[in-house]
mmCIF file of C-alpha atoms in Angstrom:
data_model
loop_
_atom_site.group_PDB
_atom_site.id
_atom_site.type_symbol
_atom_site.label_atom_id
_atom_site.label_comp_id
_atom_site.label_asym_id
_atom_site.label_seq_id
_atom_site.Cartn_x
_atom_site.Cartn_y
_atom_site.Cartn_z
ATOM 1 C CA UNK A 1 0.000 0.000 0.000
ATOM 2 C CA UNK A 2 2.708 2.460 0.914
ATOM 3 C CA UNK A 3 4.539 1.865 -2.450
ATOM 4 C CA UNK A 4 1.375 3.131 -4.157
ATOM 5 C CA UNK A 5 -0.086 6.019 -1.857
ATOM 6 C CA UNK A 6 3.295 7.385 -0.182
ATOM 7 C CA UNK A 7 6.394 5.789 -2.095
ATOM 8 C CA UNK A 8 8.838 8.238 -1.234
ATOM 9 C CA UNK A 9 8.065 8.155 2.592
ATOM 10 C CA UNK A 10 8.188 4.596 3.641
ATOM 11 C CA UNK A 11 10.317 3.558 6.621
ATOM 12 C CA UNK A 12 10.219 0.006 6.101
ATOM 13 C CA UNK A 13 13.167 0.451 2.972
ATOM 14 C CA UNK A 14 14.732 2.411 4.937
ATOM 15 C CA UNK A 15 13.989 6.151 3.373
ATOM 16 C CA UNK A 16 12.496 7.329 6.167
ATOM 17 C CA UNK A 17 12.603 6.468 10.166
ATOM 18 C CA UNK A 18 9.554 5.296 11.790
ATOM 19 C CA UNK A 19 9.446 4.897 15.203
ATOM 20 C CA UNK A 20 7.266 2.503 16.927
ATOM 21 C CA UNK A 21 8.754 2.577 20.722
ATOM 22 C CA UNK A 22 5.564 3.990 23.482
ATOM 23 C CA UNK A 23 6.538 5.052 27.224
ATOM 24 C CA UNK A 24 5.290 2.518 29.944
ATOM 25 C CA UNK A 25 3.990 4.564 33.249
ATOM 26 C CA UNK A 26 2.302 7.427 34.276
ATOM 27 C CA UNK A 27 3.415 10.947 33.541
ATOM 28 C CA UNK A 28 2.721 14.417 34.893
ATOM 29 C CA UNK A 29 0.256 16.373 33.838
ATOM 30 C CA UNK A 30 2.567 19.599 33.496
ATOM 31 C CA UNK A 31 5.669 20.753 33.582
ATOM 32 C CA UNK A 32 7.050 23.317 36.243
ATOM 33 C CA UNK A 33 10.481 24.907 36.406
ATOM 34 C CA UNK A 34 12.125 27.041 38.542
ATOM 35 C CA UNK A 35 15.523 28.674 37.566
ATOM 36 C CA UNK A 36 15.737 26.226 34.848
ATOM 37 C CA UNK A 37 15.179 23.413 36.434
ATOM 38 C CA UNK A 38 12.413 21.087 37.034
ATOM 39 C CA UNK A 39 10.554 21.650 40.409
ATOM 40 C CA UNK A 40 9.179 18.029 40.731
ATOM 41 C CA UNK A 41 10.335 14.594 39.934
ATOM 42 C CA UNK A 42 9.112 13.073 37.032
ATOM 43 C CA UNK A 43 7.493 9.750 37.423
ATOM 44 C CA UNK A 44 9.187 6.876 36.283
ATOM 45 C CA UNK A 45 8.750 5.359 32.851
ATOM 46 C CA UNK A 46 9.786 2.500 30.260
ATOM 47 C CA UNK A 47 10.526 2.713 26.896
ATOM 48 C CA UNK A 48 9.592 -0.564 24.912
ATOM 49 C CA UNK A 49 10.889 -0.589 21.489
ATOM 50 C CA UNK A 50 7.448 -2.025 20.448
ATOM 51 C CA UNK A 51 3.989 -1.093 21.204
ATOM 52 C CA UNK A 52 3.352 -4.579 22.608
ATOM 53 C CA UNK A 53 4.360 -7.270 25.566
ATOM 54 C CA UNK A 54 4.444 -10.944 26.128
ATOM 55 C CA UNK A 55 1.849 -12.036 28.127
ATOM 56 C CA UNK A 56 1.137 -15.276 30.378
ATOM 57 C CA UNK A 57 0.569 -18.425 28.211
ATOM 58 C CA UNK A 58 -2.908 -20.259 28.465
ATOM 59 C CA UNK A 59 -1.643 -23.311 30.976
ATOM 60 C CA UNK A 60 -2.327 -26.122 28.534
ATOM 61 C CA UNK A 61 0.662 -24.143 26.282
ATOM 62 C CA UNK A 62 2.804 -24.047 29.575
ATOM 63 C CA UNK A 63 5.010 -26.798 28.891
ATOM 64 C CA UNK A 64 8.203 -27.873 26.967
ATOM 65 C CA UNK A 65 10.287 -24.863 26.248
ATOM 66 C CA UNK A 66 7.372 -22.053 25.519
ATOM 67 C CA UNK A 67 7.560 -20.120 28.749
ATOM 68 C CA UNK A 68 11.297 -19.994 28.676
ATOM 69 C CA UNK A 69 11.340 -19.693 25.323
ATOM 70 C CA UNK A 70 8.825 -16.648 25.102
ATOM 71 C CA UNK A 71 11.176 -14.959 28.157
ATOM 72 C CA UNK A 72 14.186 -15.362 26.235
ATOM 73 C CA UNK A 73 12.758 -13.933 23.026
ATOM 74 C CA UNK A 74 11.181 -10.636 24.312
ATOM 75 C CA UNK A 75 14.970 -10.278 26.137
ATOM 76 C CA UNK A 76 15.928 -10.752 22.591
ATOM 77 C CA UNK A 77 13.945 -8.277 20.957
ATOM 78 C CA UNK A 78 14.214 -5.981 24.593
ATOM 79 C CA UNK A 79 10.178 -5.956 25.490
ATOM 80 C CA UNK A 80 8.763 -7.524 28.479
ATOM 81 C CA UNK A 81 7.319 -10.853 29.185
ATOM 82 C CA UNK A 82 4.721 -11.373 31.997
ATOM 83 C CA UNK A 83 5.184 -14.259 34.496
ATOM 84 C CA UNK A 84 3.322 -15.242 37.728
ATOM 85 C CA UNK A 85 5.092 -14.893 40.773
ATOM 86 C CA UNK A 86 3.676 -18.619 41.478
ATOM 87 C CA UNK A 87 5.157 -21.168 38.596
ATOM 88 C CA UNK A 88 7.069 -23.426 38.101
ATOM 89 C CA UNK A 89 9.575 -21.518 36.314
ATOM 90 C CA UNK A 90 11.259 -19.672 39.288
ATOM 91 C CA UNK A 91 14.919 -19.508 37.680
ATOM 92 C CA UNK A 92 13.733 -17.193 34.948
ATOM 93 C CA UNK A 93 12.905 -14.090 37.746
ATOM 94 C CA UNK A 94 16.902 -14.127 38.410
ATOM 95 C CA UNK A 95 17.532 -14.789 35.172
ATOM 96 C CA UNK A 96 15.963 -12.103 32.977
ATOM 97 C CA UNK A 97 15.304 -8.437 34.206
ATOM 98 C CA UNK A 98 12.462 -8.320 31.231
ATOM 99 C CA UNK A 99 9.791 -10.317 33.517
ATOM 100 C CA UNK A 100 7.052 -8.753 34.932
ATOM 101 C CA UNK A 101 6.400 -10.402 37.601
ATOM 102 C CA UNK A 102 2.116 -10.748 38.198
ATOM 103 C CA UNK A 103 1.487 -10.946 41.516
ATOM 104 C CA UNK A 104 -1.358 -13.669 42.723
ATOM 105 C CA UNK A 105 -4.484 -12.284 44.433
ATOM 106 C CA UNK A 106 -4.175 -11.580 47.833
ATOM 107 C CA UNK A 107 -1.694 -9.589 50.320
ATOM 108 C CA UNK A 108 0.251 -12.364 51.060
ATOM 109 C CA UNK A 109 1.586 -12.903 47.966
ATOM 110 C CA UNK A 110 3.881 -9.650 47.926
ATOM 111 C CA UNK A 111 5.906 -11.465 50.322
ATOM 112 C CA UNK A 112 7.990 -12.009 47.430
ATOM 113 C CA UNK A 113 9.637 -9.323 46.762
ATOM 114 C CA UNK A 114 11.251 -7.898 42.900
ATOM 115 C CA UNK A 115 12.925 -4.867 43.437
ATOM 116 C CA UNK A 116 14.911 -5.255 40.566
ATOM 117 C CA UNK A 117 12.127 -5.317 37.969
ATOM 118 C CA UNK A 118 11.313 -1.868 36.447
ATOM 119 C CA UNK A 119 7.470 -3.087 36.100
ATOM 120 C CA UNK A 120 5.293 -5.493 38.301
ATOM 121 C CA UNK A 121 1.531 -6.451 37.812
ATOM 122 C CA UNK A 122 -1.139 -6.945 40.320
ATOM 123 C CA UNK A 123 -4.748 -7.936 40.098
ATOM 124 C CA UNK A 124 -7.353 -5.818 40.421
ATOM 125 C CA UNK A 125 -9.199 -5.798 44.041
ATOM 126 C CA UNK A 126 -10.959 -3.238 46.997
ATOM 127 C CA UNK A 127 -7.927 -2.594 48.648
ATOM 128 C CA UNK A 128 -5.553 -1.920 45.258
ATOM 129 C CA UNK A 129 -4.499 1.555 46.353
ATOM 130 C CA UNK A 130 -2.889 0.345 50.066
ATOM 131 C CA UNK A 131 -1.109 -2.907 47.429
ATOM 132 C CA UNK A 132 0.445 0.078 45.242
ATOM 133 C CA UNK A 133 1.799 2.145 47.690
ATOM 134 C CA UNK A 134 3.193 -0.910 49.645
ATOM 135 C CA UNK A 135 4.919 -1.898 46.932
ATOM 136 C CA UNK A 136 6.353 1.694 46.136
ATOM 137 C CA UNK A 137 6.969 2.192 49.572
ATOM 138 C CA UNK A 138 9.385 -0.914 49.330
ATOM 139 C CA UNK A 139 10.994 0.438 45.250
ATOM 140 C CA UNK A 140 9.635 4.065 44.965
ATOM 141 C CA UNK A 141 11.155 4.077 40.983
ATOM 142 C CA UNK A 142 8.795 0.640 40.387
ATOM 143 C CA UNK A 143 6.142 1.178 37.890
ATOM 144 C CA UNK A 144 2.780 -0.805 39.340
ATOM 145 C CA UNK A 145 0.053 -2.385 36.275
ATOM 146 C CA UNK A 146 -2.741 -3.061 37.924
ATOM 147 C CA UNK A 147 -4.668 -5.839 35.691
ATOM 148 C CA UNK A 148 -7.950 -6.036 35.334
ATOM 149 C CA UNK A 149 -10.975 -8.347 33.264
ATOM 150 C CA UNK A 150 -12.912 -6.083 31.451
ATOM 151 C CA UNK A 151 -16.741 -5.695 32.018
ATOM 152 C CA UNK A 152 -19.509 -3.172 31.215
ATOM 153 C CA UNK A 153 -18.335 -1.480 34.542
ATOM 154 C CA UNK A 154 -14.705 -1.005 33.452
ATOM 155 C CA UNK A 155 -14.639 2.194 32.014
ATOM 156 C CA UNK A 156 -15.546 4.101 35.406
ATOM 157 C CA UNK A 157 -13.414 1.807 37.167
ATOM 158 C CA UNK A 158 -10.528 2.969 34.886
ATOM 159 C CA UNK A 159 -11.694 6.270 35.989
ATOM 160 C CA UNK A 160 -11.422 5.864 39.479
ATOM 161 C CA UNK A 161 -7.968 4.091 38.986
ATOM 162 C CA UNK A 162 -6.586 6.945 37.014
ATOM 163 C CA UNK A 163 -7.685 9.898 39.643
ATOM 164 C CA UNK A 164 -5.886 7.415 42.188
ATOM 165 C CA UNK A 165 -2.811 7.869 40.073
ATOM 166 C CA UNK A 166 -2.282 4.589 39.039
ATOM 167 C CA UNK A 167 0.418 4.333 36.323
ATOM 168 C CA UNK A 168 -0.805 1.386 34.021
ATOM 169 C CA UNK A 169 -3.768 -0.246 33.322
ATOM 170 C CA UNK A 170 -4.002 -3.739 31.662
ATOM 171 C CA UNK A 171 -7.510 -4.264 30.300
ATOM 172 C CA UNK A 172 -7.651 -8.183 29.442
ATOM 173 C CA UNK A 173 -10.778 -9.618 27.304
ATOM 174 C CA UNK A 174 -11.454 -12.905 26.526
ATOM 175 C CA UNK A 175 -10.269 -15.478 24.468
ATOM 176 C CA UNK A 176 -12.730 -13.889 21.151
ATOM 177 C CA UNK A 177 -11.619 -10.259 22.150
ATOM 178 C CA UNK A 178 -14.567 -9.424 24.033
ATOM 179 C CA UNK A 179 -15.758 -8.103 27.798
ATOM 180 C CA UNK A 180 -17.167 -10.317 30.274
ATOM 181 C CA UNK A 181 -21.089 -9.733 30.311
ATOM 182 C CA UNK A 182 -23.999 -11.409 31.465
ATOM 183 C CA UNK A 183 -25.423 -10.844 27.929
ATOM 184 C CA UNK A 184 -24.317 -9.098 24.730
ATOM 185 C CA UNK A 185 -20.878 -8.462 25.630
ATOM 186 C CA UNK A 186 -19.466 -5.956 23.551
ATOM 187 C CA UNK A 187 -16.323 -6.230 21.719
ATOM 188 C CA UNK A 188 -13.065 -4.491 22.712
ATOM 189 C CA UNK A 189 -12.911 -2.028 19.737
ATOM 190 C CA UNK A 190 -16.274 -0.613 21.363
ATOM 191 C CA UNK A 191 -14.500 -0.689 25.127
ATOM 192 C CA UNK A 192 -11.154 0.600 23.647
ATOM 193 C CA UNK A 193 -13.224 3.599 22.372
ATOM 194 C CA UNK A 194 -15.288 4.452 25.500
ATOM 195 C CA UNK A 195 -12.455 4.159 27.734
ATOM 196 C CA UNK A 196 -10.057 6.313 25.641
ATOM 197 C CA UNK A 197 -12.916 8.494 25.139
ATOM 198 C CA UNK A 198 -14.184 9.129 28.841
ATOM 199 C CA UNK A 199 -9.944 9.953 29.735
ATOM 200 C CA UNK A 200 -10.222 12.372 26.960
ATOM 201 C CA UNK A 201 -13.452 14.200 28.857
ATOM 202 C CA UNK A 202 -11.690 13.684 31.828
ATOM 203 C CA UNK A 203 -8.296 15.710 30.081
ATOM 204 C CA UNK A 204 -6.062 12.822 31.845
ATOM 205 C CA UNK A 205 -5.459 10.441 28.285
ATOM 206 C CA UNK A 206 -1.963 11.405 28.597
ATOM 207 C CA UNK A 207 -1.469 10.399 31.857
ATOM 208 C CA UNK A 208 -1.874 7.117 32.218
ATOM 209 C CA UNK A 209 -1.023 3.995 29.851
ATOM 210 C CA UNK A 210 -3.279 1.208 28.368
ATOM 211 C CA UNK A 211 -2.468 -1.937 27.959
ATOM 212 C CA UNK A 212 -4.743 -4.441 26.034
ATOM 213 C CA UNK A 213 -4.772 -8.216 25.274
ATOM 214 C CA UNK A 214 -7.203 -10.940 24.609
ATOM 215 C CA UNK A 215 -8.268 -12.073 21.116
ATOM 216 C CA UNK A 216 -4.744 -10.386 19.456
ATOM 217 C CA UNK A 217 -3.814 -12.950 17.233
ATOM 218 C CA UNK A 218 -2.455 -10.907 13.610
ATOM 219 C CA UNK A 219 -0.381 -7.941 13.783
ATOM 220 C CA UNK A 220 -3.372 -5.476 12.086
ATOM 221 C CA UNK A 221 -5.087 -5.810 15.494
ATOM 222 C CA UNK A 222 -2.574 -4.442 17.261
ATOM 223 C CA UNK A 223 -2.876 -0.793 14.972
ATOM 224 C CA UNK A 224 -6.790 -1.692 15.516
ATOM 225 C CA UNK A 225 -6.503 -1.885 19.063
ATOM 226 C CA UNK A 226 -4.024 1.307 19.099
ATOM 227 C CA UNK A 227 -6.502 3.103 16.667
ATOM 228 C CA UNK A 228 -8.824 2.858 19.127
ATOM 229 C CA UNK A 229 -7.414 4.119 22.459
ATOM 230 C CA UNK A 230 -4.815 1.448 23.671
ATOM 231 C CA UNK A 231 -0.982 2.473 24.099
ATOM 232 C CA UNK A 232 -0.010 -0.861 23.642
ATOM 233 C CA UNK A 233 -1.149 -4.604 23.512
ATOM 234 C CA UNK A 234 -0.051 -8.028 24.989
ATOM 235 C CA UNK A 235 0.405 -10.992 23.393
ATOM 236 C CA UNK A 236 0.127 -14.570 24.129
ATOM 237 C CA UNK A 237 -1.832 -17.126 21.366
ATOM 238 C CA UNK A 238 0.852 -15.451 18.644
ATOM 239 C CA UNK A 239 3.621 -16.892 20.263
ATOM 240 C CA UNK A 240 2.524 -20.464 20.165
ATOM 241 C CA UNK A 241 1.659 -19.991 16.690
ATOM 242 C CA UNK A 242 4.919 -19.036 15.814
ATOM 243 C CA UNK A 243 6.256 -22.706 16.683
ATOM 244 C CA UNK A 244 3.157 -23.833 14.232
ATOM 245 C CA UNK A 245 0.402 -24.466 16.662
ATOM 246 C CA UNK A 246 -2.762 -25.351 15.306
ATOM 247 C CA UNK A 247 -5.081 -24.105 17.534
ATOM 248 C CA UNK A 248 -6.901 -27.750 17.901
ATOM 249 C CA UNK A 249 -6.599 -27.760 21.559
ATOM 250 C CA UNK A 250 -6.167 -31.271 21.742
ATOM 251 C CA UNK A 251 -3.472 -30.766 24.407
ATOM 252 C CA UNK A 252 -6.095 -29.192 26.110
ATOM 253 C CA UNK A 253 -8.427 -32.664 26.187
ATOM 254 C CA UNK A 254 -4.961 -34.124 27.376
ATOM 255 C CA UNK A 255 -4.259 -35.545 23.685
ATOM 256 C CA UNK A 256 -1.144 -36.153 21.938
ATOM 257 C CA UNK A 257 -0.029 -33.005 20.546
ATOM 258 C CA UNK A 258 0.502 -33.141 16.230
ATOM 259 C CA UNK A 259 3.068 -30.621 16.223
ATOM 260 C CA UNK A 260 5.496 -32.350 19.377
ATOM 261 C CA UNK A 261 5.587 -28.736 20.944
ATOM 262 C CA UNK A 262 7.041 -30.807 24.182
ATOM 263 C CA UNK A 263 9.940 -31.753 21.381
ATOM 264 C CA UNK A 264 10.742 -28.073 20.469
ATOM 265 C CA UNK A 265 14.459 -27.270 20.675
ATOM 266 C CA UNK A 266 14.701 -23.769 22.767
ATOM 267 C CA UNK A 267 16.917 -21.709 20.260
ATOM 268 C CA UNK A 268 14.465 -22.660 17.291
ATOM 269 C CA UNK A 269 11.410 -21.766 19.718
ATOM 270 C CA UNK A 270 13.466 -18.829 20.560
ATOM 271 C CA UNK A 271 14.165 -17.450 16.689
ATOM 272 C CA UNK A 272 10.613 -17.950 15.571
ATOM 273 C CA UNK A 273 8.547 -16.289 18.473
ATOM 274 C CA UNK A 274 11.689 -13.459 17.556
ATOM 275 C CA UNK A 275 10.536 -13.872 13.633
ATOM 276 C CA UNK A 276 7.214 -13.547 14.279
ATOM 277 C CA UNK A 277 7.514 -10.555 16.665
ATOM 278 C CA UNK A 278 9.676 -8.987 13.636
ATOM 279 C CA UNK A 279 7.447 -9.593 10.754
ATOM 280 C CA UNK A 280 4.710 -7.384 12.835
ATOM 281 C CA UNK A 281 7.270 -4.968 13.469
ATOM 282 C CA UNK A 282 6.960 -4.860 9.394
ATOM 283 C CA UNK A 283 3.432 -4.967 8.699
ATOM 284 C CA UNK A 284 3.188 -2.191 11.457
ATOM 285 C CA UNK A 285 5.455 -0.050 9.599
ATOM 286 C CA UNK A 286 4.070 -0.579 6.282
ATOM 287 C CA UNK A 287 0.997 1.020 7.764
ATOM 288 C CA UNK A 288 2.471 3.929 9.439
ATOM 289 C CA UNK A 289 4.531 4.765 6.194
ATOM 290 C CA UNK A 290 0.534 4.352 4.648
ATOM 291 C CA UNK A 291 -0.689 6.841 6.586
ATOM 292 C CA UNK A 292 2.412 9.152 6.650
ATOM 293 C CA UNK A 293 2.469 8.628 10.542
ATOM 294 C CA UNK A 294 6.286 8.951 11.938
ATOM 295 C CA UNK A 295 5.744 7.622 15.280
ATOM 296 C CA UNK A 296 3.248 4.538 17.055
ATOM 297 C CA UNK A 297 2.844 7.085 19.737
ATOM 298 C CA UNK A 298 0.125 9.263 17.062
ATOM 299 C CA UNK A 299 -1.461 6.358 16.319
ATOM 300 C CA UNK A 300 -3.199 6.366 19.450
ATOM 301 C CA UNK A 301 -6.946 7.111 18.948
ATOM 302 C CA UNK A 302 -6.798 7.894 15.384
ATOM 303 C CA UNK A 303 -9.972 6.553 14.230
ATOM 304 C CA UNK A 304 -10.062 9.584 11.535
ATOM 305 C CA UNK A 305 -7.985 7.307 9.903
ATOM 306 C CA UNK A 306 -9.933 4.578 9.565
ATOM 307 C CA UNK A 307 -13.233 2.860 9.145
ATOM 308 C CA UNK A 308 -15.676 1.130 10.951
ATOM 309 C CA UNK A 309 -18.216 -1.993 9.324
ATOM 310 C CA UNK A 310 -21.101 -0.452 11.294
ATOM 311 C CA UNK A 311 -20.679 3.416 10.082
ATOM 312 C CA UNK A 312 -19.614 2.172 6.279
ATOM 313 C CA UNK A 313 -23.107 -0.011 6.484
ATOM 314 C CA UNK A 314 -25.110 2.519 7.732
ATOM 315 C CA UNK A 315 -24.601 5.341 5.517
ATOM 316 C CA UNK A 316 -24.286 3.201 2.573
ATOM 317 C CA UNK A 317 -27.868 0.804 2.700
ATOM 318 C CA UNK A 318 -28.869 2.663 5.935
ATOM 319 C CA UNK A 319 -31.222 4.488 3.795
ATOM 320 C CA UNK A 320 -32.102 2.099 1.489
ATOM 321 C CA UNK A 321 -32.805 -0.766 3.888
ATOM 322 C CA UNK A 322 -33.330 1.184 7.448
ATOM 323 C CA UNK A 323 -31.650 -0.049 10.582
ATOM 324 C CA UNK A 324 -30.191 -3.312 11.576
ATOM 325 C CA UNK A 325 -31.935 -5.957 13.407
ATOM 326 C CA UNK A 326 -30.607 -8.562 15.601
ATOM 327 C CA UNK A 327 -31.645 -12.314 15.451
ATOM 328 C CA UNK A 328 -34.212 -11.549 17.617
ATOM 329 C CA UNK A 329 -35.884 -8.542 15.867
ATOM 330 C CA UNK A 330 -34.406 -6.093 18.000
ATOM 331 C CA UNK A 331 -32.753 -2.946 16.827
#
């Protein structure tokens, strides 16, 4: 596309640099200076060379060399991969400083401690405020994600997060990319919007960061999911493709797995999560350059720049046919 519409600004051949790094934390909400100088401390923040993050593998995928394998690779590539504090896999903590370590629910659990890690992860709960500032009272320069399963309630739960100050927010979906609902859940395009929307009302978008995952599985959902409010995504089905996974969860109904992924050798599980990870880097690019956008970072809410099924659908037979109808008659 970019060789048609802009051929002499395209980053992926190298004419032109596109950036595609986003900041991970909170930051201020202005700048003051006194004699030159800053007056307060900025907040502190990581930058990932990639608008996305590994995140934890389904538990019928946890096994042979994936986990390790999906640690070393985002070390590789220099994003992060998210681990629970509880597995199996213990050695990786001291041997990576990429993990982010997801604490378990409860206070308990932040027994263990992670100083070293720029970024840890806790579960959404009542008491989330006295977690974070235990845990920065322990590493004050520690950014805290807390993670939450979306619903129709998020969005003013994000709210109330972000006027606590919390620096990250990881909004996880389900398995299809949708919220958890009693009926009609809605898909996380719609979420994506209302939540970036109702920080824009709120004049705090800036502030805070967005992480999304669930139902990510090709690399034009992660611009969708930027286009439509998220800083970032995280990843987890992708990976397991990358070693050739079919998706027949027959590992899942304890089966004998067609592709051997027990069998994988760790530096060829390694190189193709590291493959796969580049050819997005690519395809994201290629749509950048497209759009004649320099930087991931303006991608962010740009849904001038593209279009929407419903809205195409509407003013196109809209008029012609009226509105739609649901399978049970209702508009």
């Amino acid at each position: 596309m970019s060789e048609i519409v802009r051929p002499t600004r395209d980053g992926i051949h190298g004419r032109e640099y596109i950036n595609t790094s986003v900041d991970i934390g909170r930051t201020l909400p202005h700048l003051s200076f006194q004699d030159g100088a800053l007056r307060v401390t900025p907040p502190p923040l990581i930058e990932s060379p990639l608008p996305l993050i590994f995140d934890i593998l389904p538990e019928h995928w946890q096994r042979g060399p994936m986990v390790e394998a999906a640690v070393k690779a985002a070390e590789k590539i220099g994003a992060l991969a998210v681990l629970p504090t509880q597995t199996s896999h213990q050695s990786l903590f001291e041997e990576s400083n990429g993990i982010v370590p997801l604490y378990a629910d409860g206070d308990e659990a932040l027994q263990q401690s992670f100083s070293s890690t720029p970024l840890v992860m806790v579960p959404d709960c009542e008491n989330i405020i006295a977690v974070r500032d235990r845990l920065k009272a322990d590493n004050p320069g520690q950014i805290i994600a807390v993670r939450i399963d979306v619903t129709p309630e998020t969005t003013s739960r994000v709210l109330e997060l972000n006027r606590d100050e919390i620096e990250v927010i990881h909004l996880v979906f389900d398995l299809h990319g949708r919220e958890t609902a009693p009926s009609k859940p809605r898909h996380a395009r719609d979420v994506l919007r209302e939540i970036h929307t109702a920080l824009l009302k709120d004049g705090t978008r800036d502030q805070i960061t967005l992480i999304a995952s669930g139902g990510i599985a090709l690399p034009e959902h992660m611009a969708k999911a930027i286009i439509c409010g998220a800083d970032l995504i995280a990843v987890d089905a992708p990976l397991v493709l990358a070693l050739e996974c079919r998706l027949c969860l027959e590992c899942e109904r304890d089966e004998l797995c067609p592709i051997d992924l027990e069998g994988a050798e760790m530096d060829y599980a390694v190189q193709r999560i590291v493959n796969l990870i580049g050819a997005w880097r690519n395809q994201l690019i290629e749509l950048l350059g497209a759009m004649g956008i320099r930087e991931v970072r303006r991608l962010r809410g740009e849904t001038g720049r593209c279009m929407f099924f419903e809205d195409l659908e509407r003013e196109t037979f809209g008029r012609l046919f009226g509105k739609r109808k649901d399978q049970n008659g209702v508009i």
